[in-house]
Amino acid sequence: MLVATRTPFVVEAALWARTTALIRTSLPAPPCTTTISPAAIGVINISPLITRANSFGSETITCGYTCDLSSNQGGCNTADQVLAYFRDYVTSTLGVLSSSLRLYMYFTQYSCWKPTTISLSTGSTAACCTALTPPPPPPPLYCANASTHNLVIISNYQGGAVTINIDQNISNIYIGVTTYQITRITLAGDFAANVRKIIYAGMNANTNCAGPFLSGTTTTTIVAGAGIGVVLNQPATPLVDAFGSTSMQCAYSCSNSSSQGGCNTANQVAAYFRQYVTNNFAVSSSNLALYMYETSSSCWRPATFSLSRGSSCCPANVG
């Protein structure tokens, strides 16, 4: 009786295992990265920089799963950061006027979509729409929003691929870039012709943080008009600071009162570019003042900075 009752079970189990194996081998391999279908309308940006600061969220766009704006998101982003990023990306990159862009729905959850269909008629997570509609645009932050303030500085540690969008009609713009790792700097925008020089000063280490966006690159490159770019490897800084390096290496914070771990303080970076421009391009100090200063530690893979968005003005004693 034992044999008679166990044999069908064993055979059934064997058939089930074989059938399962056949099913598994016939299924297409899952994708190893995010995909969008149809591909022609898709854009995939990996960990781009945020466009709205919130101390409870990440400094890059990583993930979002709640409507909470006032508690730690565990490495993800707050809902206002997510909304601000997509709003700013559409307006700055796709040329859509902010007056023509309004939030229709915001759907968020933690659980896996396996799979899930989200219909516009279903609507969105109510709390998010309550908190974020209409989306309050953050005011741009500038050192001074005036035509006489024409020095733009961006910096980070990891380097990467960055586009600087000159969408403001400011005369005689000078741009300074500081990173530890190699960077591809691309100039764009309606008023790109107003840029006199782009000066890179940093470590320029041959480390690629941006994958295909820096493919084939072994040193920092500047994609702009002839004679616009200058690449300087570790030049001496004119401002001695116990918290920063004596040469231009990298910069990733606004701190001027704590060790920068071999990088430079914000004051050193601003002082260097101001002195370099005045000494090398016959520009008087009265005709050069800091317009904006953007800094972070994260890789630009890729990132776009628009003058109209503004940034911080973290150096305390330079202007």
PDB file of C-alpha atoms in Angstrom:
ATOM      1  CA  MET A   1       0.000   0.000   0.000  1.00  0.00           C
ATOM      2  CA  LEU A   2       2.853   2.357   0.763  1.00  0.00           C
ATOM      3  CA  VAL A   3       4.300   1.965  -2.691  1.00  0.00           C
ATOM      4  CA  ALA A   4       0.916   2.330  -4.353  1.00  0.00           C
ATOM      5  CA  THR A   5       0.076   5.541  -2.542  1.00  0.00           C
ATOM      6  CA  ARG A   6       3.499   7.196  -2.852  1.00  0.00           C
ATOM      7  CA  THR A   7       4.234   6.471  -6.520  1.00  0.00           C
ATOM      8  CA  PRO A   8       1.616   8.857  -7.991  1.00  0.00           C
ATOM      9  CA  PHE A   9       2.875  11.605  -5.693  1.00  0.00           C
ATOM     10  CA  VAL A  10       6.475  11.084  -6.800  1.00  0.00           C
ATOM     11  CA  VAL A  11       5.487  11.051 -10.475  1.00  0.00           C
ATOM     12  CA  GLU A  12       3.328  14.133 -10.024  1.00  0.00           C
ATOM     13  CA  ALA A  13       6.165  15.962  -8.279  1.00  0.00           C
ATOM     14  CA  ALA A  14       8.593  15.056 -11.049  1.00  0.00           C
ATOM     15  CA  LEU A  15       6.171  16.246 -13.732  1.00  0.00           C
ATOM     16  CA  TRP A  16       5.563  19.497 -11.844  1.00  0.00           C
ATOM     17  CA  ALA A  17       9.288  20.137 -11.522  1.00  0.00           C
ATOM     18  CA  ARG A  18       9.854  19.445 -15.209  1.00  0.00           C
ATOM     19  CA  THR A  19       6.937  21.653 -16.246  1.00  0.00           C
ATOM     20  CA  THR A  20       8.197  24.461 -14.004  1.00  0.00           C
ATOM     21  CA  ALA A  21      11.666  24.156 -15.529  1.00  0.00           C
ATOM     22  CA  LEU A  22      10.212  24.353 -19.035  1.00  0.00           C
ATOM     23  CA  ILE A  23       8.173  27.433 -18.127  1.00  0.00           C
ATOM     24  CA  ARG A  24      11.175  29.142 -16.585  1.00  0.00           C
ATOM     25  CA  THR A  25      13.405  28.493 -19.574  1.00  0.00           C
ATOM     26  CA  SER A  26      10.752  29.755 -21.979  1.00  0.00           C
ATOM     27  CA  LEU A  27      10.201  33.092 -20.216  1.00  0.00           C
ATOM     28  CA  PRO A  28      12.237  36.073 -21.444  1.00  0.00           C
ATOM     29  CA  ALA A  29      15.101  37.147 -19.224  1.00  0.00           C
ATOM     30  CA  PRO A  30      14.106  40.036 -16.949  1.00  0.00           C
ATOM     31  CA  PRO A  31      15.693  43.405 -17.788  1.00  0.00           C
ATOM     32  CA  CYS A  32      18.745  44.412 -15.747  1.00  0.00           C
ATOM     33  CA  THR A  33      17.824  48.074 -15.809  1.00  0.00           C
ATOM     34  CA  THR A  34      14.790  50.322 -16.021  1.00  0.00           C
ATOM     35  CA  THR A  35      13.071  50.272 -19.414  1.00  0.00           C
ATOM     36  CA  ILE A  36      10.406  52.481 -20.995  1.00  0.00           C
ATOM     37  CA  SER A  37       8.061  51.361 -23.752  1.00  0.00           C
ATOM     38  CA  PRO A  38       7.821  52.831 -26.302  1.00  0.00           C
ATOM     39  CA  ALA A  39      11.504  53.709 -26.037  1.00  0.00           C
ATOM     40  CA  ALA A  40      11.232  56.703 -28.371  1.00  0.00           C
ATOM     41  CA  ILE A  41       9.471  58.829 -25.742  1.00  0.00           C
ATOM     42  CA  GLY A  42      11.529  57.684 -22.758  1.00  0.00           C
ATOM     43  CA  VAL A  43      14.302  59.421 -20.827  1.00  0.00           C
ATOM     44  CA  ILE A  44      16.141  57.588 -18.035  1.00  0.00           C
ATOM     45  CA  ASN A  45      18.209  59.728 -15.647  1.00  0.00           C
ATOM     46  CA  ILE A  46      20.115  57.809 -12.981  1.00  0.00           C
ATOM     47  CA  SER A  47      20.371  59.547  -9.602  1.00  0.00           C
ATOM     48  CA  PRO A  48      20.195  63.123 -10.933  1.00  0.00           C
ATOM     49  CA  LEU A  49      20.725  66.002  -8.543  1.00  0.00           C
ATOM     50  CA  ILE A  50      17.700  67.359  -6.722  1.00  0.00           C
ATOM     51  CA  THR A  51      16.372  70.806  -7.598  1.00  0.00           C
ATOM     52  CA  ARG A  52      14.764  71.374  -4.198  1.00  0.00           C
ATOM     53  CA  ALA A  53      16.542  70.898  -0.903  1.00  0.00           C
ATOM     54  CA  ASN A  54      14.824  69.091   1.964  1.00  0.00           C
ATOM     55  CA  SER A  55      16.849  67.887   4.941  1.00  0.00           C
ATOM     56  CA  PHE A  56      14.598  64.810   5.204  1.00  0.00           C
ATOM     57  CA  GLY A  57      15.363  63.610   1.653  1.00  0.00           C
ATOM     58  CA  SER A  58      18.355  62.569  -0.441  1.00  0.00           C
ATOM     59  CA  GLU A  59      20.464  65.101  -2.352  1.00  0.00           C
ATOM     60  CA  THR A  60      19.931  63.068  -5.525  1.00  0.00           C
ATOM     61  CA  ILE A  61      16.700  61.623  -6.920  1.00  0.00           C
ATOM     62  CA  THR A  62      16.756  58.022  -5.704  1.00  0.00           C
ATOM     63  CA  CYS A  63      13.223  56.879  -4.788  1.00  0.00           C
ATOM     64  CA  GLY A  64       9.951  58.042  -3.253  1.00  0.00           C
ATOM     65  CA  TYR A  65       7.294  56.097  -1.408  1.00  0.00           C
ATOM     66  CA  THR A  66       5.324  58.419   0.906  1.00  0.00           C
ATOM     67  CA  CYS A  67       3.592  61.781   0.985  1.00  0.00           C
ATOM     68  CA  ASP A  68       5.565  62.773   4.050  1.00  0.00           C
ATOM     69  CA  LEU A  69       7.501  66.036   3.798  1.00  0.00           C
ATOM     70  CA  SER A  70       8.733  66.255   7.386  1.00  0.00           C
ATOM     71  CA  SER A  71      10.397  62.977   8.414  1.00  0.00           C
ATOM     72  CA  ASN A  72      13.538  61.141   7.333  1.00  0.00           C
ATOM     73  CA  GLN A  73      12.936  59.190   4.117  1.00  0.00           C
ATOM     74  CA  GLY A  74      15.740  56.682   4.696  1.00  0.00           C
ATOM     75  CA  GLY A  75      17.782  57.662   1.644  1.00  0.00           C
ATOM     76  CA  CYS A  76      14.740  58.291  -0.571  1.00  0.00           C
ATOM     77  CA  ASN A  77      13.196  61.640  -1.479  1.00  0.00           C
ATOM     78  CA  THR A  78      10.355  63.633  -0.025  1.00  0.00           C
ATOM     79  CA  ALA A  79       7.327  64.166  -2.255  1.00  0.00           C
ATOM     80  CA  ASP A  80       8.117  67.836  -2.816  1.00  0.00           C
ATOM     81  CA  GLN A  81      11.629  66.918  -4.023  1.00  0.00           C
ATOM     82  CA  VAL A  82      10.213  64.434  -6.524  1.00  0.00           C
ATOM     83  CA  LEU A  83       7.677  66.915  -7.846  1.00  0.00           C
ATOM     84  CA  ALA A  84      10.201  69.763  -8.053  1.00  0.00           C
ATOM     85  CA  TYR A  85      12.667  67.621 -10.009  1.00  0.00           C
ATOM     86  CA  PHE A  86      10.188  66.577 -12.697  1.00  0.00           C
ATOM     87  CA  ARG A  87       8.691  70.050 -12.948  1.00  0.00           C
ATOM     88  CA  ASP A  88      12.135  71.642 -13.353  1.00  0.00           C
ATOM     89  CA  TYR A  89      13.312  68.961 -15.786  1.00  0.00           C
ATOM     90  CA  VAL A  90      10.318  69.485 -18.066  1.00  0.00           C
ATOM     91  CA  THR A  91      10.588  73.268 -18.025  1.00  0.00           C
ATOM     92  CA  SER A  92      14.381  73.529 -18.380  1.00  0.00           C
ATOM     93  CA  THR A  93      15.088  70.581 -20.699  1.00  0.00           C
ATOM     94  CA  LEU A  94      11.947  70.214 -22.787  1.00  0.00           C
ATOM     95  CA  GLY A  95      11.193  73.915 -23.154  1.00  0.00           C
ATOM     96  CA  VAL A  96       7.739  73.862 -21.526  1.00  0.00           C
ATOM     97  CA  LEU A  97       6.646  77.092 -19.858  1.00  0.00           C
ATOM     98  CA  SER A  98       6.007  76.738 -16.128  1.00  0.00           C
ATOM     99  CA  SER A  99       2.644  78.454 -16.646  1.00  0.00           C
ATOM    100  CA  SER A 100       1.652  75.538 -18.919  1.00  0.00           C
ATOM    101  CA  LEU A 101       2.602  72.804 -16.454  1.00  0.00           C
ATOM    102  CA  ARG A 102       0.322  71.817 -13.560  1.00  0.00           C
ATOM    103  CA  LEU A 103       0.224  68.719 -11.396  1.00  0.00           C
ATOM    104  CA  TYR A 104      -2.619  66.388 -12.422  1.00  0.00           C
ATOM    105  CA  MET A 105      -1.946  63.448 -10.119  1.00  0.00           C
ATOM    106  CA  TYR A 106       0.714  62.063  -7.822  1.00  0.00           C
ATOM    107  CA  PHE A 107       0.633  58.331  -7.086  1.00  0.00           C
ATOM    108  CA  THR A 108       3.088  56.796  -4.649  1.00  0.00           C
ATOM    109  CA  GLN A 109       3.523  53.536  -2.787  1.00  0.00           C
ATOM    110  CA  TYR A 110       6.249  51.395  -1.247  1.00  0.00           C
ATOM    111  CA  SER A 111       5.155  47.987  -2.576  1.00  0.00           C
ATOM    112  CA  CYS A 112       6.393  46.296  -5.742  1.00  0.00           C
ATOM    113  CA  TRP A 113       4.466  46.756  -8.978  1.00  0.00           C
ATOM    114  CA  LYS A 114       4.138  43.095 -10.053  1.00  0.00           C
ATOM    115  CA  PRO A 115       2.636  44.242 -12.353  1.00  0.00           C
ATOM    116  CA  THR A 116       0.383  47.227 -11.692  1.00  0.00           C
ATOM    117  CA  THR A 117      -1.730  49.387 -13.986  1.00  0.00           C
ATOM    118  CA  ILE A 118      -2.214  53.002 -12.960  1.00  0.00           C
ATOM    119  CA  SER A 119      -4.994  54.792 -14.820  1.00  0.00           C
ATOM    120  CA  LEU A 120      -5.455  58.546 -14.965  1.00  0.00           C
ATOM    121  CA  SER A 121      -9.127  58.037 -14.144  1.00  0.00           C
ATOM    122  CA  THR A 122      -8.148  56.351 -10.882  1.00  0.00           C
ATOM    123  CA  GLY A 123      -6.577  59.506  -9.565  1.00  0.00           C
ATOM    124  CA  SER A 124      -3.667  59.751  -7.173  1.00  0.00           C
ATOM    125  CA  THR A 125      -2.664  59.486  -3.566  1.00  0.00           C
ATOM    126  CA  ALA A 126      -4.982  62.052  -2.002  1.00  0.00           C
ATOM    127  CA  ALA A 127      -2.590  63.309   0.658  1.00  0.00           C
ATOM    128  CA  CYS A 128       0.088  64.104  -1.907  1.00  0.00           C
ATOM    129  CA  CYS A 129      -2.244  66.140  -4.061  1.00  0.00           C
ATOM    130  CA  THR A 130      -3.475  67.985  -0.997  1.00  0.00           C
ATOM    131  CA  ALA A 131       0.051  68.855   0.023  1.00  0.00           C
ATOM    132  CA  LEU A 132       1.521  69.586  -3.380  1.00  0.00           C
ATOM    133  CA  THR A 133      -1.202  71.134  -5.542  1.00  0.00           C
ATOM    134  CA  PRO A 134      -0.617  73.719  -6.790  1.00  0.00           C
ATOM    135  CA  PRO A 135       3.139  73.099  -6.545  1.00  0.00           C
ATOM    136  CA  PRO A 136       4.745  76.103  -4.876  1.00  0.00           C
ATOM    137  CA  PRO A 137       7.858  76.911  -6.920  1.00  0.00           C
ATOM    138  CA  PRO A 138      10.860  77.649  -4.689  1.00  0.00           C
ATOM    139  CA  PRO A 139      12.310  81.109  -5.195  1.00  0.00           C
ATOM    140  CA  PRO A 140      15.639  81.076  -7.046  1.00  0.00           C
ATOM    141  CA  LEU A 141      18.628  81.678  -4.825  1.00  0.00           C
ATOM    142  CA  TYR A 142      21.351  83.915  -6.169  1.00  0.00           C
ATOM    143  CA  CYS A 143      24.295  85.701  -4.670  1.00  0.00           C
ATOM    144  CA  ALA A 144      22.871  88.658  -6.556  1.00  0.00           C
ATOM    145  CA  ASN A 145      20.452  88.652  -9.464  1.00  0.00           C
ATOM    146  CA  ALA A 146      22.040  91.533 -11.286  1.00  0.00           C
ATOM    147  CA  SER A 147      23.815  91.985 -14.596  1.00  0.00           C
ATOM    148  CA  THR A 148      27.053  92.945 -12.823  1.00  0.00           C
ATOM    149  CA  HIS A 149      27.192  89.579 -11.044  1.00  0.00           C
ATOM    150  CA  ASN A 150      28.615  87.280 -13.668  1.00  0.00           C
ATOM    151  CA  LEU A 151      30.763  84.610 -11.991  1.00  0.00           C
ATOM    152  CA  VAL A 152      29.127  81.154 -11.904  1.00  0.00           C
ATOM    153  CA  ILE A 153      30.726  78.317  -9.918  1.00  0.00           C
ATOM    154  CA  ILE A 154      29.735  74.656  -9.789  1.00  0.00           C
ATOM    155  CA  SER A 155      31.638  71.971  -7.910  1.00  0.00           C
ATOM    156  CA  ASN A 156      31.461  68.442  -6.619  1.00  0.00           C
ATOM    157  CA  TYR A 157      33.711  65.533  -5.713  1.00  0.00           C
ATOM    158  CA  GLN A 158      32.840  62.812  -8.219  1.00  0.00           C
ATOM    159  CA  GLY A 159      32.714  64.835 -11.421  1.00  0.00           C
ATOM    160  CA  GLY A 160      30.597  63.384 -14.240  1.00  0.00           C
ATOM    161  CA  ALA A 161      28.759  64.915 -17.192  1.00  0.00           C
ATOM    162  CA  VAL A 162      27.267  68.363 -16.668  1.00  0.00           C
ATOM    163  CA  THR A 163      25.485  70.807 -18.967  1.00  0.00           C
ATOM    164  CA  ILE A 164      25.398  74.484 -18.029  1.00  0.00           C
ATOM    165  CA  ASN A 165      22.305  76.113 -19.509  1.00  0.00           C
ATOM    166  CA  ILE A 166      22.786  79.849 -20.037  1.00  0.00           C
ATOM    167  CA  ASP A 167      19.136  80.873 -20.143  1.00  0.00           C
ATOM    168  CA  GLN A 168      19.612  84.349 -18.626  1.00  0.00           C
ATOM    169  CA  ASN A 169      20.850  87.345 -20.618  1.00  0.00           C
ATOM    170  CA  ILE A 170      23.822  88.260 -18.430  1.00  0.00           C
ATOM    171  CA  SER A 171      26.853  89.850 -20.077  1.00  0.00           C
ATOM    172  CA  ASN A 172      30.442  88.611 -19.836  1.00  0.00           C
ATOM    173  CA  ILE A 173      29.854  85.388 -17.912  1.00  0.00           C
ATOM    174  CA  TYR A 174      32.772  83.452 -16.442  1.00  0.00           C
ATOM    175  CA  ILE A 175      32.225  79.876 -15.235  1.00  0.00           C
ATOM    176  CA  GLY A 176      34.432  78.001 -12.769  1.00  0.00           C
ATOM    177  CA  VAL A 177      34.209  74.232 -12.264  1.00  0.00           C
ATOM    178  CA  THR A 178      35.978  72.184  -9.590  1.00  0.00           C
ATOM    179  CA  THR A 179      35.871  68.392  -9.191  1.00  0.00           C
ATOM    180  CA  TYR A 180      38.143  65.589  -8.041  1.00  0.00           C
ATOM    181  CA  GLN A 181      37.250  63.178 -10.857  1.00  0.00           C
ATOM    182  CA  ILE A 182      37.070  63.795 -14.591  1.00  0.00           C
ATOM    183  CA  THR A 183      34.204  65.850 -15.959  1.00  0.00           C
ATOM    184  CA  ARG A 184      32.621  66.614 -19.318  1.00  0.00           C
ATOM    185  CA  ILE A 185      31.330  70.188 -19.281  1.00  0.00           C
ATOM    186  CA  THR A 186      28.883  71.186 -22.029  1.00  0.00           C
ATOM    187  CA  LEU A 187      27.757  74.742 -22.671  1.00  0.00           C
ATOM    188  CA  ALA A 188      24.174  75.282 -23.888  1.00  0.00           C
ATOM    189  CA  GLY A 189      21.341  77.805 -23.834  1.00  0.00           C
ATOM    190  CA  ASP A 190      19.998  80.796 -25.719  1.00  0.00           C
ATOM    191  CA  PHE A 191      22.663  83.101 -24.281  1.00  0.00           C
ATOM    192  CA  ALA A 192      25.648  80.739 -24.418  1.00  0.00           C
ATOM    193  CA  ALA A 193      27.477  83.329 -26.545  1.00  0.00           C
ATOM    194  CA  ASN A 194      27.644  85.549 -23.440  1.00  0.00           C
ATOM    195  CA  VAL A 195      30.131  83.161 -21.816  1.00  0.00           C
ATOM    196  CA  ARG A 196      33.703  84.424 -22.059  1.00  0.00           C
ATOM    197  CA  LYS A 197      35.519  81.519 -20.370  1.00  0.00           C
ATOM    198  CA  ILE A 198      34.904  78.191 -18.674  1.00  0.00           C
ATOM    199  CA  ILE A 199      37.741  77.410 -16.283  1.00  0.00           C
ATOM    200  CA  TYR A 200      38.179  73.941 -14.810  1.00  0.00           C
ATOM    201  CA  ALA A 201      40.519  73.740 -11.823  1.00  0.00           C
ATOM    202  CA  GLY A 202      40.697  70.480  -9.878  1.00  0.00           C
ATOM    203  CA  MET A 203      42.333  67.109  -9.369  1.00  0.00           C
ATOM    204  CA  ASN A 204      41.089  65.772 -12.752  1.00  0.00           C
ATOM    205  CA  ALA A 205      41.540  62.142 -11.634  1.00  0.00           C
ATOM    206  CA  ASN A 206      40.841  59.572 -14.351  1.00  0.00           C
ATOM    207  CA  THR A 207      37.824  57.949 -12.677  1.00  0.00           C
ATOM    208  CA  ASN A 208      34.511  57.663 -14.536  1.00  0.00           C
ATOM    209  CA  CYS A 209      31.442  57.968 -12.305  1.00  0.00           C
ATOM    210  CA  ALA A 210      28.964  58.554 -15.127  1.00  0.00           C
ATOM    211  CA  GLY A 211      29.320  55.391 -17.217  1.00  0.00           C
ATOM    212  CA  PRO A 212      28.353  55.862 -20.880  1.00  0.00           C
ATOM    213  CA  PHE A 213      28.042  59.629 -20.450  1.00  0.00           C
ATOM    214  CA  LEU A 214      31.846  59.760 -20.108  1.00  0.00           C
ATOM    215  CA  SER A 215      32.626  56.878 -22.468  1.00  0.00           C
ATOM    216  CA  GLY A 216      36.117  57.172 -23.940  1.00  0.00           C
ATOM    217  CA  THR A 217      37.025  60.095 -21.695  1.00  0.00           C
ATOM    218  CA  THR A 218      40.239  60.040 -19.655  1.00  0.00           C
ATOM    219  CA  THR A 219      40.519  63.707 -18.761  1.00  0.00           C
ATOM    220  CA  THR A 220      38.210  66.667 -18.212  1.00  0.00           C
ATOM    221  CA  THR A 221      36.817  68.084 -21.454  1.00  0.00           C
ATOM    222  CA  ILE A 222      34.899  71.274 -22.192  1.00  0.00           C
ATOM    223  CA  VAL A 223      32.375  71.220 -25.044  1.00  0.00           C
ATOM    224  CA  ALA A 224      32.020  74.845 -26.076  1.00  0.00           C
ATOM    225  CA  GLY A 225      33.221  77.273 -28.704  1.00  0.00           C
ATOM    226  CA  ALA A 226      36.883  77.482 -29.698  1.00  0.00           C
ATOM    227  CA  GLY A 227      39.054  79.076 -27.037  1.00  0.00           C
ATOM    228  CA  ILE A 228      36.311  79.068 -24.391  1.00  0.00           C
ATOM    229  CA  GLY A 229      37.640  76.245 -22.197  1.00  0.00           C
ATOM    230  CA  VAL A 230      40.645  76.153 -19.893  1.00  0.00           C
ATOM    231  CA  VAL A 231      41.591  72.983 -17.958  1.00  0.00           C
ATOM    232  CA  LEU A 232      44.021  73.423 -15.048  1.00  0.00           C
ATOM    233  CA  ASN A 233      45.259  70.509 -12.944  1.00  0.00           C
ATOM    234  CA  GLN A 234      45.633  71.257  -9.233  1.00  0.00           C
ATOM    235  CA  PRO A 235      46.678  74.913  -9.408  1.00  0.00           C
ATOM    236  CA  ALA A 236      47.608  76.632  -6.144  1.00  0.00           C
ATOM    237  CA  THR A 237      44.804  78.430  -4.341  1.00  0.00           C
ATOM    238  CA  PRO A 238      45.386  82.069  -3.369  1.00  0.00           C
ATOM    239  CA  LEU A 239      43.465  81.722  -0.100  1.00  0.00           C
ATOM    240  CA  VAL A 240      45.210  79.857   2.714  1.00  0.00           C
ATOM    241  CA  ASP A 241      42.664  77.954   4.807  1.00  0.00           C
ATOM    242  CA  ALA A 242      43.460  75.420   7.519  1.00  0.00           C
ATOM    243  CA  PHE A 243      40.330  73.445   6.574  1.00  0.00           C
ATOM    244  CA  GLY A 244      41.128  73.147   2.843  1.00  0.00           C
ATOM    245  CA  SER A 245      43.890  72.027   0.501  1.00  0.00           C
ATOM    246  CA  THR A 246      46.632  74.411  -0.636  1.00  0.00           C
ATOM    247  CA  SER A 247      45.868  73.506  -4.264  1.00  0.00           C
ATOM    248  CA  MET A 248      42.590  73.234  -6.148  1.00  0.00           C
ATOM    249  CA  GLN A 249      41.392  69.654  -5.715  1.00  0.00           C
ATOM    250  CA  CYS A 250      37.604  69.453  -5.318  1.00  0.00           C
ATOM    251  CA  ALA A 251      34.719  70.968  -3.365  1.00  0.00           C
ATOM    252  CA  TYR A 252      31.480  69.436  -2.148  1.00  0.00           C
ATOM    253  CA  SER A 253      30.071  71.587   0.663  1.00  0.00           C
ATOM    254  CA  CYS A 254      29.477  75.149   1.827  1.00  0.00           C
ATOM    255  CA  SER A 255      31.505  74.631   4.980  1.00  0.00           C
ATOM    256  CA  ASN A 256      34.310  77.048   5.742  1.00  0.00           C
ATOM    257  CA  SER A 257      34.815  75.854   9.325  1.00  0.00           C
ATOM    258  CA  SER A 258      35.463  72.104   9.128  1.00  0.00           C
ATOM    259  CA  SER A 259      38.026  69.893   7.430  1.00  0.00           C
ATOM    260  CA  GLN A 260      37.159  69.177   3.798  1.00  0.00           C
ATOM    261  CA  GLY A 261      39.088  65.905   3.703  1.00  0.00           C
ATOM    262  CA  GLY A 262      41.644  67.047   1.148  1.00  0.00           C
ATOM    263  CA  CYS A 263      39.188  69.151  -0.872  1.00  0.00           C
ATOM    264  CA  ASN A 264      38.769  72.931  -0.752  1.00  0.00           C
ATOM    265  CA  THR A 265      36.494  75.182   1.250  1.00  0.00           C
ATOM    266  CA  ALA A 266      33.899  77.213  -0.604  1.00  0.00           C
ATOM    267  CA  ASN A 267      35.804  80.401   0.132  1.00  0.00           C
ATOM    268  CA  GLN A 268      38.952  78.982  -1.454  1.00  0.00           C
ATOM    269  CA  VAL A 269      37.093  77.969  -4.603  1.00  0.00           C
ATOM    270  CA  ALA A 270      35.409  81.337  -5.054  1.00  0.00           C
ATOM    271  CA  ALA A 271      38.649  83.218  -4.303  1.00  0.00           C
ATOM    272  CA  TYR A 272      40.568  81.149  -6.850  1.00  0.00           C
ATOM    273  CA  PHE A 273      38.210  81.729  -9.766  1.00  0.00           C
ATOM    274  CA  ARG A 274      37.806  85.411  -8.967  1.00  0.00           C
ATOM    275  CA  GLN A 275      41.580  85.921  -8.924  1.00  0.00           C
ATOM    276  CA  TYR A 276      42.170  83.801 -12.035  1.00  0.00           C
ATOM    277  CA  VAL A 277      39.668  85.786 -14.084  1.00  0.00           C
ATOM    278  CA  THR A 278      40.900  89.187 -12.948  1.00  0.00           C
ATOM    279  CA  ASN A 279      44.569  88.247 -13.480  1.00  0.00           C
ATOM    280  CA  ASN A 280      44.243  86.527 -16.860  1.00  0.00           C
ATOM    281  CA  PHE A 281      41.435  88.223 -18.757  1.00  0.00           C
ATOM    282  CA  ALA A 282      41.883  91.923 -17.963  1.00  0.00           C
ATOM    283  CA  VAL A 283      38.688  92.006 -15.919  1.00  0.00           C
ATOM    284  CA  SER A 284      38.619  94.423 -13.001  1.00  0.00           C
ATOM    285  CA  SER A 285      37.325  93.161  -9.676  1.00  0.00           C
ATOM    286  CA  SER A 286      34.556  95.779  -9.862  1.00  0.00           C
ATOM    287  CA  ASN A 287      33.268  94.043 -13.010  1.00  0.00           C
ATOM    288  CA  LEU A 288      33.271  90.536 -11.549  1.00  0.00           C
ATOM    289  CA  ALA A 289      31.021  89.312  -8.745  1.00  0.00           C
ATOM    290  CA  LEU A 290      29.599  85.951  -7.743  1.00  0.00           C
ATOM    291  CA  TYR A 291      26.200  85.176  -9.301  1.00  0.00           C
ATOM    292  CA  MET A 292      25.662  81.604  -8.096  1.00  0.00           C
ATOM    293  CA  TYR A 293      27.550  78.757  -6.433  1.00  0.00           C
ATOM    294  CA  GLU A 294      26.300  75.157  -6.837  1.00  0.00           C
ATOM    295  CA  THR A 295      27.977  72.344  -4.908  1.00  0.00           C
ATOM    296  CA  SER A 296      27.379  68.713  -3.919  1.00  0.00           C
ATOM    297  CA  SER A 297      29.306  65.467  -3.524  1.00  0.00           C
ATOM    298  CA  SER A 298      27.281  63.353  -5.959  1.00  0.00           C
ATOM    299  CA  CYS A 299      28.170  62.314  -9.496  1.00  0.00           C
ATOM    300  CA  TRP A 300      26.696  64.282 -12.385  1.00  0.00           C
ATOM    301  CA  ARG A 301      25.296  61.418 -14.512  1.00  0.00           C
ATOM    302  CA  PRO A 302      24.277  63.590 -16.234  1.00  0.00           C
ATOM    303  CA  ALA A 303      23.120  66.876 -14.691  1.00  0.00           C
ATOM    304  CA  THR A 304      21.929  70.214 -16.073  1.00  0.00           C
ATOM    305  CA  PHE A 305      22.284  73.533 -14.260  1.00  0.00           C
ATOM    306  CA  SER A 306      20.260  76.483 -15.514  1.00  0.00           C
ATOM    307  CA  LEU A 307      21.060  80.034 -14.484  1.00  0.00           C
ATOM    308  CA  SER A 308      17.343  80.747 -14.087  1.00  0.00           C
ATOM    309  CA  ARG A 309      17.030  78.056 -11.414  1.00  0.00           C
ATOM    310  CA  GLY A 310      19.620  79.712  -9.243  1.00  0.00           C
ATOM    311  CA  SER A 311      21.521  78.019  -6.468  1.00  0.00           C
ATOM    312  CA  SER A 312      23.138  78.753  -3.144  1.00  0.00           C
ATOM    313  CA  CYS A 313      25.658  81.451  -2.388  1.00  0.00           C
ATOM    314  CA  CYS A 314      27.635  79.660   0.263  1.00  0.00           C
ATOM    315  CA  PRO A 315      31.001  81.472   0.392  1.00  0.00           C
ATOM    316  CA  ALA A 316      30.753  83.855   3.305  1.00  0.00           C
ATOM    317  CA  ASN A 317      33.474  86.379   2.583  1.00  0.00           C
ATOM    318  CA  VAL A 318      33.745  86.519  -1.181  1.00  0.00           C
ATOM    319  CA  GLY A 319      31.416  88.214  -3.601  1.00  0.00           C
TER     320      GLY A 319
END
